[in-house]
XYZ file of C-alpha atoms in Angstrom:
639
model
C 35.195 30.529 -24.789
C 34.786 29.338 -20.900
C 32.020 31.341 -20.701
C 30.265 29.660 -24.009
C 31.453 26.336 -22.198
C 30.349 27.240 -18.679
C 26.427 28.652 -20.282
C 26.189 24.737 -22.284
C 26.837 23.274 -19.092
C 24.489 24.730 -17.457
C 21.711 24.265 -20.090
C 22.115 20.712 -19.277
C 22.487 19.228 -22.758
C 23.582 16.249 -23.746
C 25.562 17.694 -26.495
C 27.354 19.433 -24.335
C 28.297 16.784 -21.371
C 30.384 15.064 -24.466
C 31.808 17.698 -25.388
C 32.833 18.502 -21.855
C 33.806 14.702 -21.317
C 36.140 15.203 -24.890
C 37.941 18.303 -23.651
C 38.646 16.559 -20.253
C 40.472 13.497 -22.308
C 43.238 16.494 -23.234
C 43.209 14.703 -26.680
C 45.372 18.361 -27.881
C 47.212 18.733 -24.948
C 50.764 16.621 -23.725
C 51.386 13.268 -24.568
C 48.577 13.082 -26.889
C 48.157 16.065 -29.619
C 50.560 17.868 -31.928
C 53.657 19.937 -30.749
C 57.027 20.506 -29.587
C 57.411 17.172 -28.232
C 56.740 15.669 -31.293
C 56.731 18.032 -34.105
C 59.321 16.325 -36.479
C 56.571 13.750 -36.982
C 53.321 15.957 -37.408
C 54.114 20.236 -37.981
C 54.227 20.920 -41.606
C 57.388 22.204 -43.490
C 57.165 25.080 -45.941
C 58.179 22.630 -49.567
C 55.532 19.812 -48.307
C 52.031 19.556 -49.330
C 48.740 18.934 -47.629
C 49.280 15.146 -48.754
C 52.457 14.550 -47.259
C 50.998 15.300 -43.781
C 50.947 12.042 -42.559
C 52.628 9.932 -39.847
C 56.482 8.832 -41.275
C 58.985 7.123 -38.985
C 62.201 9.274 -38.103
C 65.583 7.253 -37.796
C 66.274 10.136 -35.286
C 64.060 12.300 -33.329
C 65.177 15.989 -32.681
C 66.360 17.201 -29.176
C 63.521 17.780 -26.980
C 61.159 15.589 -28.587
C 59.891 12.148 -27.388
C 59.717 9.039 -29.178
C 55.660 7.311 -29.953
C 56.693 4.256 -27.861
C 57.412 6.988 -25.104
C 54.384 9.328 -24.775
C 51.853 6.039 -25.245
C 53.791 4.824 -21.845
C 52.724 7.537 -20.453
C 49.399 7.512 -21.586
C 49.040 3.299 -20.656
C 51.220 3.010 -17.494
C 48.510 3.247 -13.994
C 51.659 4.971 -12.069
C 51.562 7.868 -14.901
C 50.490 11.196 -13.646
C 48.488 11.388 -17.840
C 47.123 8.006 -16.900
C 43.547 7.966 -17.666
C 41.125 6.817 -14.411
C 40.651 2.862 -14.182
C 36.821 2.892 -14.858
C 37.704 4.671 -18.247
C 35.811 2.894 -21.127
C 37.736 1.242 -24.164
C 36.334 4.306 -26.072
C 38.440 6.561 -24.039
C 41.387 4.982 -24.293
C 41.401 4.130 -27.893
C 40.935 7.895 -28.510
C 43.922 8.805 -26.347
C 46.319 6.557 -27.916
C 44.938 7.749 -31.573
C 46.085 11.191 -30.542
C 49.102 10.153 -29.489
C 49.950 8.114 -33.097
C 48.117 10.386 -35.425
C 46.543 13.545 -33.651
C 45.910 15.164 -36.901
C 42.310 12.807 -37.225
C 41.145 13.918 -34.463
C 38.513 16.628 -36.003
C 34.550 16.954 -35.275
C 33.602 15.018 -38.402
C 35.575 12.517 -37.164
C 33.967 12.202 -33.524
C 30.426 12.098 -35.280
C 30.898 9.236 -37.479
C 33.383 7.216 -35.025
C 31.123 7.087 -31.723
C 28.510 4.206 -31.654
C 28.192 4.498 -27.921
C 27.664 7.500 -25.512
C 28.012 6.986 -22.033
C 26.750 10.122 -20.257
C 26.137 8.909 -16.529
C 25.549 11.354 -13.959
C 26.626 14.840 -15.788
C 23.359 17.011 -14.287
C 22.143 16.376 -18.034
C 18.713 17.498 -18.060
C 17.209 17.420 -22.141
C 18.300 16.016 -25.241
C 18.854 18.322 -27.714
C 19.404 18.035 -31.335
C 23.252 17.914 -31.864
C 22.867 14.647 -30.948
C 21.533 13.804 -34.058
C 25.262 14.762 -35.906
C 26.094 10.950 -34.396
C 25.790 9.223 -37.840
C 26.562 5.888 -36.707
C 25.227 5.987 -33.090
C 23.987 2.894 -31.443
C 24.252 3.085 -27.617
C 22.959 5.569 -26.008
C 23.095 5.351 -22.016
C 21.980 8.895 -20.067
C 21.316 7.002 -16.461
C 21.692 8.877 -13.052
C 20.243 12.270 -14.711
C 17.926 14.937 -14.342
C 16.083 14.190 -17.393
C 12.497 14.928 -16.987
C 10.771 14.387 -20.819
C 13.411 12.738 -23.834
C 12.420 14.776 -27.421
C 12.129 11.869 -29.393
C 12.708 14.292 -32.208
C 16.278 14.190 -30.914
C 17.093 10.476 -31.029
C 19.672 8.854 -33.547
C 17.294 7.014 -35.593
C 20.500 4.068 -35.728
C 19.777 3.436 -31.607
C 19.284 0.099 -30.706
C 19.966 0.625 -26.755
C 18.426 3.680 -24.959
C 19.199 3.546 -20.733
C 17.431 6.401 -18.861
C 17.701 4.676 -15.482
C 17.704 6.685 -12.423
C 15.619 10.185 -13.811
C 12.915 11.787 -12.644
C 10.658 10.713 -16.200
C 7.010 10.816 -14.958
C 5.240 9.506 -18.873
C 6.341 7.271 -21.804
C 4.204 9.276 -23.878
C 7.565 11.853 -24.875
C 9.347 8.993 -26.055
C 6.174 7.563 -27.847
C 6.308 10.706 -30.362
C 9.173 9.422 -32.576
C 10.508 6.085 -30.876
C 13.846 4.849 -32.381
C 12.604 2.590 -34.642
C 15.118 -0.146 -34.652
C 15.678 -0.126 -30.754
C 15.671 -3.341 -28.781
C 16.909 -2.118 -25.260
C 14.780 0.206 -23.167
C 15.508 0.733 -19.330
C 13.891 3.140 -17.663
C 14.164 1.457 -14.037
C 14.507 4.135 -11.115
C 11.956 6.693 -12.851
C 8.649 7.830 -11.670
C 6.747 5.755 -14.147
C 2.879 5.899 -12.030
C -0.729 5.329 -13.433
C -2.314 2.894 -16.001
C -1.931 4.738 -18.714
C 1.337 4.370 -18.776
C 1.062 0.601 -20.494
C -1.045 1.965 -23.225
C 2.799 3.361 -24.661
C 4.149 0.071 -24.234
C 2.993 -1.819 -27.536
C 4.205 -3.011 -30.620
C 3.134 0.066 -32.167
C 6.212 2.022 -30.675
C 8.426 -0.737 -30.075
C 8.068 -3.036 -32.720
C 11.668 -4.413 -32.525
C 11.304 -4.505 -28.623
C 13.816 -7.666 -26.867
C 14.397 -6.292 -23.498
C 12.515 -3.955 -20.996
C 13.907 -3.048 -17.596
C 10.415 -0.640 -15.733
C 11.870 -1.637 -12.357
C 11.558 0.405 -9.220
C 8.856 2.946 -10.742
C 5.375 3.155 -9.230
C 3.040 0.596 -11.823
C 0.337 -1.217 -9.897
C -1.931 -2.248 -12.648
C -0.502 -5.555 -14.020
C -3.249 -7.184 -16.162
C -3.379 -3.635 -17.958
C 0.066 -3.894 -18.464
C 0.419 -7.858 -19.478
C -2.037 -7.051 -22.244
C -0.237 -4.183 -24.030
C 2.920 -5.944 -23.369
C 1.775 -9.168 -25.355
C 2.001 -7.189 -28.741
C 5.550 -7.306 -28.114
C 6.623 -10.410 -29.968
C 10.328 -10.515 -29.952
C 9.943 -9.349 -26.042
C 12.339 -11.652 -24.680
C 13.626 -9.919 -21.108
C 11.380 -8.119 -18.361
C 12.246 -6.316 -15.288
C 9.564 -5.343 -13.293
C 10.756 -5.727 -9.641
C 10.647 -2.658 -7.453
C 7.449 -1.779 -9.033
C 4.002 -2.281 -6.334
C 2.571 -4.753 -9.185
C 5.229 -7.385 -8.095
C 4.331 -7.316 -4.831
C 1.008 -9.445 -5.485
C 1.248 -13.414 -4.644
C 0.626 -14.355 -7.740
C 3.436 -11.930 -10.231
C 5.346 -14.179 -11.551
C 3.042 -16.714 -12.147
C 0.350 -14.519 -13.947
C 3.220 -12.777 -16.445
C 4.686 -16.008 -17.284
C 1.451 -17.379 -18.153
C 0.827 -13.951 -20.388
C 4.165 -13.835 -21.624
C 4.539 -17.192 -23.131
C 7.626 -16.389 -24.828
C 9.295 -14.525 -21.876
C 12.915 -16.490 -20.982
C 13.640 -13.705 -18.227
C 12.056 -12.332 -16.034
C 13.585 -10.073 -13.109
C 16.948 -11.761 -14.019
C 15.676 -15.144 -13.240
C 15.463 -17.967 -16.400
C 12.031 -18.537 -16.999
C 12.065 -22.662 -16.048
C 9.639 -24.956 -18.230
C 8.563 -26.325 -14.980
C 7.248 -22.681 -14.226
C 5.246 -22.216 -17.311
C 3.444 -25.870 -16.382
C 2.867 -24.878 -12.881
C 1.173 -21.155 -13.550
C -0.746 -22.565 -16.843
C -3.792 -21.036 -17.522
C -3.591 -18.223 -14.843
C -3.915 -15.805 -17.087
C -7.178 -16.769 -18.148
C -8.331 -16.358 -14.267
C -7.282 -12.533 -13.865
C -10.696 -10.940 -12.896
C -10.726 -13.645 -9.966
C -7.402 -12.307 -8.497
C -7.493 -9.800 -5.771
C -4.791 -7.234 -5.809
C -2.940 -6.775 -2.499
C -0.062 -8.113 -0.857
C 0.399 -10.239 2.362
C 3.154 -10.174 4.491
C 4.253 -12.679 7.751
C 6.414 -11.755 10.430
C 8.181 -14.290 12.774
C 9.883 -13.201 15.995
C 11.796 -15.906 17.180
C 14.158 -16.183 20.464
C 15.273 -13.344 22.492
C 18.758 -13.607 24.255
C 20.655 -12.131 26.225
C 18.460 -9.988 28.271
C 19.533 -8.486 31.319
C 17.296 -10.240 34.718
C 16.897 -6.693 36.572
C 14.759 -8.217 39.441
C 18.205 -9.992 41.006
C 18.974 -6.306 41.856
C 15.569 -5.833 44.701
C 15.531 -7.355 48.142
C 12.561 -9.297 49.231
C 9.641 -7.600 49.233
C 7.756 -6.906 53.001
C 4.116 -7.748 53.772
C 3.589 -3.996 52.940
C 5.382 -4.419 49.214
C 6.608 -2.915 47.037
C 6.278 -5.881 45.039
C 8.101 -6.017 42.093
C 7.405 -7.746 38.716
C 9.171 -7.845 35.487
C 7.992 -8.541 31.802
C 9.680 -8.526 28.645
C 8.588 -8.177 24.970
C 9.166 -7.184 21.510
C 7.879 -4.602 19.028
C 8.011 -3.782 15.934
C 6.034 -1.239 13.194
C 4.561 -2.260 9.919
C 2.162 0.006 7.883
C -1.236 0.413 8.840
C -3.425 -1.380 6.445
C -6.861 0.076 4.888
C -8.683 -1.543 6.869
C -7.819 -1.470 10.511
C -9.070 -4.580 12.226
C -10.442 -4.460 15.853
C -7.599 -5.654 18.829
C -9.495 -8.995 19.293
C -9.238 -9.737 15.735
C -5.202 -9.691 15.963
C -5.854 -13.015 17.957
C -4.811 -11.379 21.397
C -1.468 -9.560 19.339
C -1.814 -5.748 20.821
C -1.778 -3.161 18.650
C -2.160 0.810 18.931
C -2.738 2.845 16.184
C -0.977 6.450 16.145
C -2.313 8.563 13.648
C 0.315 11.752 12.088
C 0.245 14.467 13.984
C 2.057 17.742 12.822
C 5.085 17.548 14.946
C 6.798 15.331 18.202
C 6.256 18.059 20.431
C 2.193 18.423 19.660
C 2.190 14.387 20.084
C 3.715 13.906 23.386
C 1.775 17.367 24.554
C -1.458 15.572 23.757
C 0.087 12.306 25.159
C 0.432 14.218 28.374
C -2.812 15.804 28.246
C -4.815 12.199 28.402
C -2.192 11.776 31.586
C -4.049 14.551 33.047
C -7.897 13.529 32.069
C -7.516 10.761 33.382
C -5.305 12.111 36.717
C -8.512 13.899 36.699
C -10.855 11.054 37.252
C -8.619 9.334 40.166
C -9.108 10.272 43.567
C -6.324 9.804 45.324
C -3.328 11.318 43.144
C -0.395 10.171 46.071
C 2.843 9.879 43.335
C 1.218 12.706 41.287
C 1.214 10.060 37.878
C -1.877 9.098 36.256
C -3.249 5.456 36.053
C -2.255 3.620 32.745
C -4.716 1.823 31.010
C -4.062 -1.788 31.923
C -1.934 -3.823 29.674
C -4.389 -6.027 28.085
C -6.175 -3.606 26.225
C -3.202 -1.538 25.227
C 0.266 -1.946 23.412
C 2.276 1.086 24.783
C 2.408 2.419 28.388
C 4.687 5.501 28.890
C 7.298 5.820 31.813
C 5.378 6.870 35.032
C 5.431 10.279 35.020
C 5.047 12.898 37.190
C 2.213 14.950 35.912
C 1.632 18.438 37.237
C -2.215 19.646 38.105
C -2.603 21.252 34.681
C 0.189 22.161 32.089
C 0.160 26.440 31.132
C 3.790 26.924 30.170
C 6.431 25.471 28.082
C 8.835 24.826 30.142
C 6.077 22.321 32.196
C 5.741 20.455 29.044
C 9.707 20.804 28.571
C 9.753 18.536 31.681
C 7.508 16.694 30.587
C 8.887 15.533 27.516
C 11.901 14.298 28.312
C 11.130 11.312 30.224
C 8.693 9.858 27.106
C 10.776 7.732 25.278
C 9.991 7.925 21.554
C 10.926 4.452 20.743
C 7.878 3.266 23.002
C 5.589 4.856 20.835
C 4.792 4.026 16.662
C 6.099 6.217 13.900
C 2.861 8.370 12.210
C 0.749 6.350 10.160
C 2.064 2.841 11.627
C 0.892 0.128 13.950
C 2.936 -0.656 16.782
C 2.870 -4.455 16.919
C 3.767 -6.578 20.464
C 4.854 -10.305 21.776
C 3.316 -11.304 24.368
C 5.025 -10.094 27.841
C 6.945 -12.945 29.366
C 8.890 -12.921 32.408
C 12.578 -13.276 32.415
C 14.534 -16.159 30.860
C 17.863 -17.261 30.014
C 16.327 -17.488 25.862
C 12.846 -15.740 25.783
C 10.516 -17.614 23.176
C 8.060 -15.409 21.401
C 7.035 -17.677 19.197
C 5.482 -14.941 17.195
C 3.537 -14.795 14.112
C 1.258 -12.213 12.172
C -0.201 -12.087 8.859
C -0.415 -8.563 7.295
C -2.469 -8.042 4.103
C -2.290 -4.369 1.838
C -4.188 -3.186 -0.778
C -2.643 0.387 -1.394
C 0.256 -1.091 -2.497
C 1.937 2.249 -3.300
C 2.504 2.766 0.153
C 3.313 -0.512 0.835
C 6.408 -0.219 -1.642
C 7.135 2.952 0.460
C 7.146 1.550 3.658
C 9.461 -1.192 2.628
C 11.832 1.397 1.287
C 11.877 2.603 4.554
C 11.627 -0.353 6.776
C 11.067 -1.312 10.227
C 11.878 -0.982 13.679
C 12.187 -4.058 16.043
C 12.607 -2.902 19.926
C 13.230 -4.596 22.958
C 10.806 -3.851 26.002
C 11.386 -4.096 29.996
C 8.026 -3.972 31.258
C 8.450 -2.839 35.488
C 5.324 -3.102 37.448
C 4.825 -2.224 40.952
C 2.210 -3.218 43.233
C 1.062 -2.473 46.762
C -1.658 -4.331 48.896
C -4.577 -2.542 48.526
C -5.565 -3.297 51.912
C -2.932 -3.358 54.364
C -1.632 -6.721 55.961
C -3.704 -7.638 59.078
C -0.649 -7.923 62.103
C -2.115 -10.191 64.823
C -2.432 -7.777 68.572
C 0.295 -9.597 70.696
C -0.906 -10.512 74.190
C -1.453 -7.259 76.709
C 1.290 -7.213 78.623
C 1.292 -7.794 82.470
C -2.153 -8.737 82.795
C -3.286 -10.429 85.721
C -3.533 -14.377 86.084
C -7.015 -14.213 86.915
C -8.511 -11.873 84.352
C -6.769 -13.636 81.948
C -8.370 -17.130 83.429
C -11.984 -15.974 83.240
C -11.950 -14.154 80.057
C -10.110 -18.058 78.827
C -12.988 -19.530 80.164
C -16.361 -17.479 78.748
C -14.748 -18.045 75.445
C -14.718 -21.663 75.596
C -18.245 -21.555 77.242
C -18.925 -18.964 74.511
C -17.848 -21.025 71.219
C -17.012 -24.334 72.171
C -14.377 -26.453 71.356
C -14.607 -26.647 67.256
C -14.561 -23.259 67.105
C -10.916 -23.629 69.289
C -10.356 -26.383 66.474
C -11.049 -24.114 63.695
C -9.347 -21.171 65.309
C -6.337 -23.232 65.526
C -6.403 -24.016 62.032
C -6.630 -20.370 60.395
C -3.575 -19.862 62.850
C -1.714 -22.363 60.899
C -3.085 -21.235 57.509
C -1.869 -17.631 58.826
C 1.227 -19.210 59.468
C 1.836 -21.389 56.367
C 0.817 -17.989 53.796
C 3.623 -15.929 55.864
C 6.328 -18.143 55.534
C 5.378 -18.807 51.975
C 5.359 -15.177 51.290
C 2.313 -15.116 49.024
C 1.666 -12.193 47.538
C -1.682 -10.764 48.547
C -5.207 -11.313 46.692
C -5.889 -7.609 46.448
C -3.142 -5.636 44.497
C -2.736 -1.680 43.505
C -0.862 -1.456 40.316
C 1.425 1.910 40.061
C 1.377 2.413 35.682
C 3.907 0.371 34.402
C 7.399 1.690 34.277
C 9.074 1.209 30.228
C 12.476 0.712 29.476
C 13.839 0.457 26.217
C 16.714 -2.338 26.166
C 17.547 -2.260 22.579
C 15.846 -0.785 19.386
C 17.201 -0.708 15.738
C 15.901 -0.437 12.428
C 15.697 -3.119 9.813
C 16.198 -3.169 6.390
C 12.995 -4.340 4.021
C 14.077 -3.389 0.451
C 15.368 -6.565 -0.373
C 11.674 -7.802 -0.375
C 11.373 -5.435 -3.456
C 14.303 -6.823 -5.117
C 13.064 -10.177 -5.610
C 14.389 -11.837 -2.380
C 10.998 -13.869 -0.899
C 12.152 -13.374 2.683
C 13.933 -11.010 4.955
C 15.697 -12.721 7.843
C 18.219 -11.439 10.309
C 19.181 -11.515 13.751
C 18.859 -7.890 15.241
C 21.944 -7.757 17.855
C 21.938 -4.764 20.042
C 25.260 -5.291 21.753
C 25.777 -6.292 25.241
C 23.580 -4.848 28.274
C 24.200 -7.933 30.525
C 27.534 -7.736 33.070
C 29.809 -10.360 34.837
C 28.167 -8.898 38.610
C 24.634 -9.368 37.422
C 25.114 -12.871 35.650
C 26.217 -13.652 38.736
C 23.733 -12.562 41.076
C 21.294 -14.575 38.572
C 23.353 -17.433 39.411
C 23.411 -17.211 42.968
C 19.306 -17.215 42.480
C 19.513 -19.867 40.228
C 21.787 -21.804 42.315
C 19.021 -22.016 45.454
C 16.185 -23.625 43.707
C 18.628 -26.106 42.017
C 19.854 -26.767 45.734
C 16.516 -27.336 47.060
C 15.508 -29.484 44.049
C 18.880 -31.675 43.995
C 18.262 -32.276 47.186
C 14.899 -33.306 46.956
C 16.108 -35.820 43.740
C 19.094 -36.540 45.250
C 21.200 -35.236 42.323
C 24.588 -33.746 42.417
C 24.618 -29.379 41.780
C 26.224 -29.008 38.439
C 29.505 -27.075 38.305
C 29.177 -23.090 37.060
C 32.629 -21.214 36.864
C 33.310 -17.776 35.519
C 36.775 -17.576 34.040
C 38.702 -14.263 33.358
C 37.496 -14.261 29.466
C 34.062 -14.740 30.202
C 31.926 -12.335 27.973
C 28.122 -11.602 28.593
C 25.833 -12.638 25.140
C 24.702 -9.869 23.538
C 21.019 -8.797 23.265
C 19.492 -10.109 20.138
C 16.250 -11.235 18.946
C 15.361 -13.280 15.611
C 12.735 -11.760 12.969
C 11.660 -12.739 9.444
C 9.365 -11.147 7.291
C 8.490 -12.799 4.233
C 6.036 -11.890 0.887
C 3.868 -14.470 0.430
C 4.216 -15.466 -3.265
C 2.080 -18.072 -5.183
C 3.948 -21.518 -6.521
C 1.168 -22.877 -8.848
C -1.886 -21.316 -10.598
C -4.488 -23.344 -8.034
C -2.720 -22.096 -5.110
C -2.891 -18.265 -6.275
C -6.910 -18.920 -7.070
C -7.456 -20.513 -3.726
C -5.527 -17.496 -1.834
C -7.489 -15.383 -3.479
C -11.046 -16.872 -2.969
C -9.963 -17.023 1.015
C-alpha cells in the first residue's frame, strides 16, 4: 500500500496530492474516526441492523471512551497536539469535526460529491489526470506553485468556474484551448512562461465565452495591440492583470487598453477612473503610430558622508607629489540596441563591456591592454601602464604593477587581485558615471539620464535583476614634468673686485630696464613660491580607484506597477571622529583668514562624547516614463 502511495506521488498527479492531503487529515485515526474511544456510539452490535447505524446519544459512555464534546476539543483547541495547522482551510476543518460526530460518512462517494474547491498549492504536481473528473460538483480548482507544464483539458470538471495555475512552468494556452471549461470565469496563469504572439490568438470568446477575470501577469507577452484585439471578444471581461509582462512596460499601457477595453473596471488592481477613459480616448484608434519601447530616467541626487582622504598628506614640495582627489557615482543599466556614441550621452561617460566567458579571461585581457600600451611608453619608471585619460573613459583600474609580459598563472594570479570588480560593468551592461567632483561636506550630482529599450524582454530581465549604484574615490598623482628651476645662490667668497666689474658690464650690457624687469620676474618668482602654485606642466601617474561603498538595488517594483523607484542607498559609516577632525582643523584656517578679513566672529564647532560620523549614502530614482493622456503618448512617440 505505501509503495502504491509512494509510485502516485511520484507520478505527480493531481489525483493523488488529494488523496495524500486526505490521509494526512487522519480523518480514521484518534479523535476523529471510529474505535475504542468511542465505540458505544458507532461499532455495530450483533441484533442491530444496517439502519440503526447511526449517531444516538448515550446517558453514559463506557470506561475508556471519550465523550463528542471531548475529542472535538481536541480537534479545535490551537494548544492540542491533533490541532490542525492555522493556515488550514474551512474545508479541512469541517471534515475533521464530521469525523469526529459521524465518521461513518466519510466514504469516497462522499469526498467526490462534497468538494467544490481543491486547493493543491505547491505538492510537485506535475499533470492533471482524469480522476479528477469523479469531482461531481467541483467548482474551484487552484494548482498554483507547481510543476505543471501542459493542463489536459480533457481532464477538467466541466462545473469549474475558477482555474489558478499561477507560478508553473506553462509555455502555450493552446492545451487548455482543446476543451476549455465552459462555464469558467476565473483564469490566472500569472508567473508562467506565457512568450510569443500567438499566444493571444487562444484568448477569445471562442474559448472563454463566460470570461470575467484574467490575471497573464509576470509571463513574457510583448505584443499588446495583438493581444487588445483578441481580448475585445471577451464581453463580460471585467478584470485584467497584465503587469510583470514586457507589454506594460510601454508609456502608453494603460492608456491604450483602457481605450480598447471600454468595459474594463480593473486593471492591474487599480479601478478603472472615468476620468481615465476621457483622458486616453481614442488612443486606440492611433496604435500603428505608437513605437514600442520603454524609457527609463535616473536621478542621482546628494552624496554624504564621504570620507575627505586628502586631510591625511602633508604639503606637497616644489618637486610634488601632488595630490588630487575626485569623487563620483556609478551605476549599470542594460545596454540598449542601439549604443549611442560617448558625446551623445551629453558628456555622461560610459564604457561598454561586452560578456566574456569567465572573470578570469576578462581581467587577463584587461591586463593585456596594460601591457600594449606599457609597450608604447618609453620610460616605464613605476612599471604601470598609462591610463587613458579620464575624459574619454568611465573606468580606470588601480595602478598596477605590470610585469614585462605575463607567461604563467601565477603572474596573472598577482595580477588579479588588485582589480577591483566593482570598478568594472557586469557583461552586457553600461557602466554609467557623475561627473568627478572634489570633496564636499554634501556632494551634488545633480544627475540625470534618459534610457530608451526596444527589446523589452531583456529589459523585464534586467529589472528582475536590478542595479548596482557604487561610490568612487578617484586619487591622482602628478609630478612636474620639468623639474622646478632653484635659483644658483651667490659663489661664495668671491672677491670684492671681480664681483664689482662683472656688476658693472652687466649694467653697461643691458641697461637699467632690463635691471627693472629683472627685478620684477624676481618678485613674480617670489609671489608663485609663496603661493605654492602648482606647476603649468604636469605628469599624471593612472589614476588610483577606490571603491567607498557599492550595493545593489532593487528594480522589480517598476514591474509591479509602482511608476518610480526611489531610495537612499546607505553604505554605513567610513568617516571617523580623528579624520572629521583633521577636516575641521582645515576648515577652520580659511574661515580664520576670511573672518578676519570680514571682521566676523569664528563660529563655535565642538565634538561631544556621542558624536557619530554620517553614514555614506547617496540618493537615486529611477522612474518608467508612463503616458497621462492620449496626446501626450502620440507626441512621445513622434519625438
Amino acid at each position: 500500500m505505501e509503495a502504491r502511495r509512494a509510485s502516485e506521488l511520484e507520478s505527480g498527479a493531481v489525483s493523488a496530492a488529494v488523496r495524500e492531503h486526505l490521509r494526512a487529515l487522519c480523518l480514521r485515526e484518534f479523535p476523529c474516526g471510529a474505535g475504542s474511544w468511542n465505540k458505544s456510539r458507532f461499532l455495530p452490535q450483533t441484533w442491530r441492523t444496517w439502519r440503526e447505524l447511526v449517531p444516538r446519544e448515550e446517558d453514559t459512555v463506557s470506561p475508556g471512551e471519550e465523550t463528542e464534546e471531548a475529542l472535538l476539543g481536541l480537534v479545535r483547541s490551537h494548544h492540542s497536539p491533533w490541532a490542525l495547522p492555522t493556515d488550514s482551510s474551512d474545508e479541512d476543518r469541517f471534515l475533521r469535526e464530521l469525523a469526529v460526530q459521524n465518521p461513518l460518512v466519510l466514504k469516497d462517494t462522499f469526498f467526490y460529491s462534497y468538494f467544490r474547491s481543491l486547493r493543491v498549492v505547491d505538492k510537485e504536481v506535475s499533470h492533471v489526470d482524469k480522476d479528477l473528473l469523479k469531482f461531481l460538483k467541483l467548482e474551484e480548482l487552484v494548482l498554483s506553485a507547481n510543476r505543471i507544464k501542459e493542463v489536459d483539458a480533457a481532464n477538467l470538471p466541466p462545473t469549474l468556474k475558477v482555474l489558478e495555475l499561477y507560478g508553473n512552468e506553462i509555455r502555450s494556452l493552446q492545451c487548455l484551448c482543446a476543451h476549455p471549461p465552459p462555464h469558467l470565469q476565473h483564469l490566472g496563469l500569472g508567473h508562467n512562461k506565457l512568450r510569443g504572439p500567438l499566444e493571444s490568438l487562444y484568448l477569445t470568446s471562442n474559448y472563454w465565452p463566460n470570461l470575467v477575470s484574467l490575471d497573464l501577469s509576470f509571463n513574457d507577452l510583448t505584443d499588446l495591440q495583438g493581444l487588445m484585439v483578441n481580448l475585445r471578444t471577451l464581453r463580460r471581461l471585467r478584470l485584467l492583470v497584465l503587469q510583470g509582462n514586457p507589454l506594460a512596460l510601454v508609456p502608453y499601457y494603460r492608456g491604450f487598453t483602457i481605450d480598447t477595453l471600454s468595459r474594463l473596471c480593473v486593471l492591474d488592481d487599480i479601478t478603472v477612473s472615468p476620468n481615465e477613459k476621457h483622458q486616453f480616448r481614442g488612443l486606440s484608434l492611433s496604435g500603428d503610430f505608437l513605437a514600442c519601447e520603454a524609457q527609463l530616467v535616473v536621478n542621482l541626487g546628494n552624496v554624504k558622508g564621504v570620507l575627505d582622504s586628502s586631510v591625511f598628506h602633508s604639503e606637497p614640495g616644489p618637486e610634488g607629489p601632488f595630490i588630487t582627489y575626485n569623487y563620483y557615482v556609478t551605476y549599470e543599466f542594460m545596454e540598449e540596441e542601439e549604443v549611442r556614441e560617448e558625446e551623445e550621452y551629453m558628456g555622461v561617460l560610459a564604457e561598454i563591456v561586452k560578456p566574456s566567458p569567465s572573470p578570469e579571461l576578462f581581467v587577463e585581457e584587461f591586463a593585456e591592454e596594460f601591457v600594449e600600451e606599457a609597450e608604447e611608453e618609453e620610460s616605464l619608471e613605476s612599471g604601470t601602464a598609462e591610463s587613458v585619460e579620464s575624459e574619454s573613459t568611465l573606468v580606470s583600474a588601480e595602478s598596477v604593477e605590470v610585469p614585462g609580459s605575463i607567461d604563467s598563472a601565477e603572474e596573472l594570479a598577482k595580477l588579479r587581485p588588485r582589480v577591483d570588480p566593482r570598478l568594472f560593468p557586469s557583461p552586457g551592461t553600461v557602466l554609467f558615471s557623475t561627473v568627478h567632483m572634489p570633496w564636499a561636506e554634501v556632494i551634488a550630482c545633480n544627475y540625470e539620464m534618459q534610457h530608451t529599450f526596444k527589446d523589452l524582454v531583456l529589459l523585464k530581465a534586467f529589472l528582475l535583476t536590478g542595479t548596482t549604484v557604487t561610490i568612487v574615490e578617484e586619487k591622482i598623482v602628478s609630478w612636474p614634468l620639468v623639474p622646478p628651476t632653484v635659483d644658483s645662490p651667490l659663489p661664495a667668497k668671491k672677491g670684492k673686485g671681480e664681483k664689482d666689474q662683472k656688476g658693472k658690464k652687466e649694467k653697461d650690457k643691458k641697461g637699467k630696464d632690463k635691471a627693472g624687469k629683472e627685478k620684477e620676474a624676481a618678485k613674480e618668482r617670489k609671489g608663485h613660491k609663496k603661493k605654492k602654485e602648482l606647476p603649468k606642466e604636469l605628469r599624471q601617474d593612472p589614476p588610483i580607484l577606490r571603491v567607498l561603498g557599492s550595493g545593489p538595488v532593487a528594480l522589480e517594483p517598476l514591474l509591479s506597477g509602482e511608476p518610480m523607484v526611489s531610495t537612499e542607498c546607505n553604505f554605513g559609516v567610513i568617516r571617523t571622529l580623528e579624520s572629521d577632525k583633521l577636516t575641521l582643523s582645515r576648515d577652520l584656517k580659511k574661515l580664520k583668514k576670511l573672518a578676519k578679513k570680514e571682521k566676523t566672529p569664528l563660529p563655535a564647532v565642538v565634538f561631544d562624547e556621542d558624536y557619530s560620523p554620517q553614514p555614506l549614502t547617496v540618493e537615486l530614482q529611477v522612474q518608467l516614463s508612463q503616458s497621462r493622456s492620449a496626446a501626450e503618448a502620440l507626441r512621445a512617440s513622434a519625438v
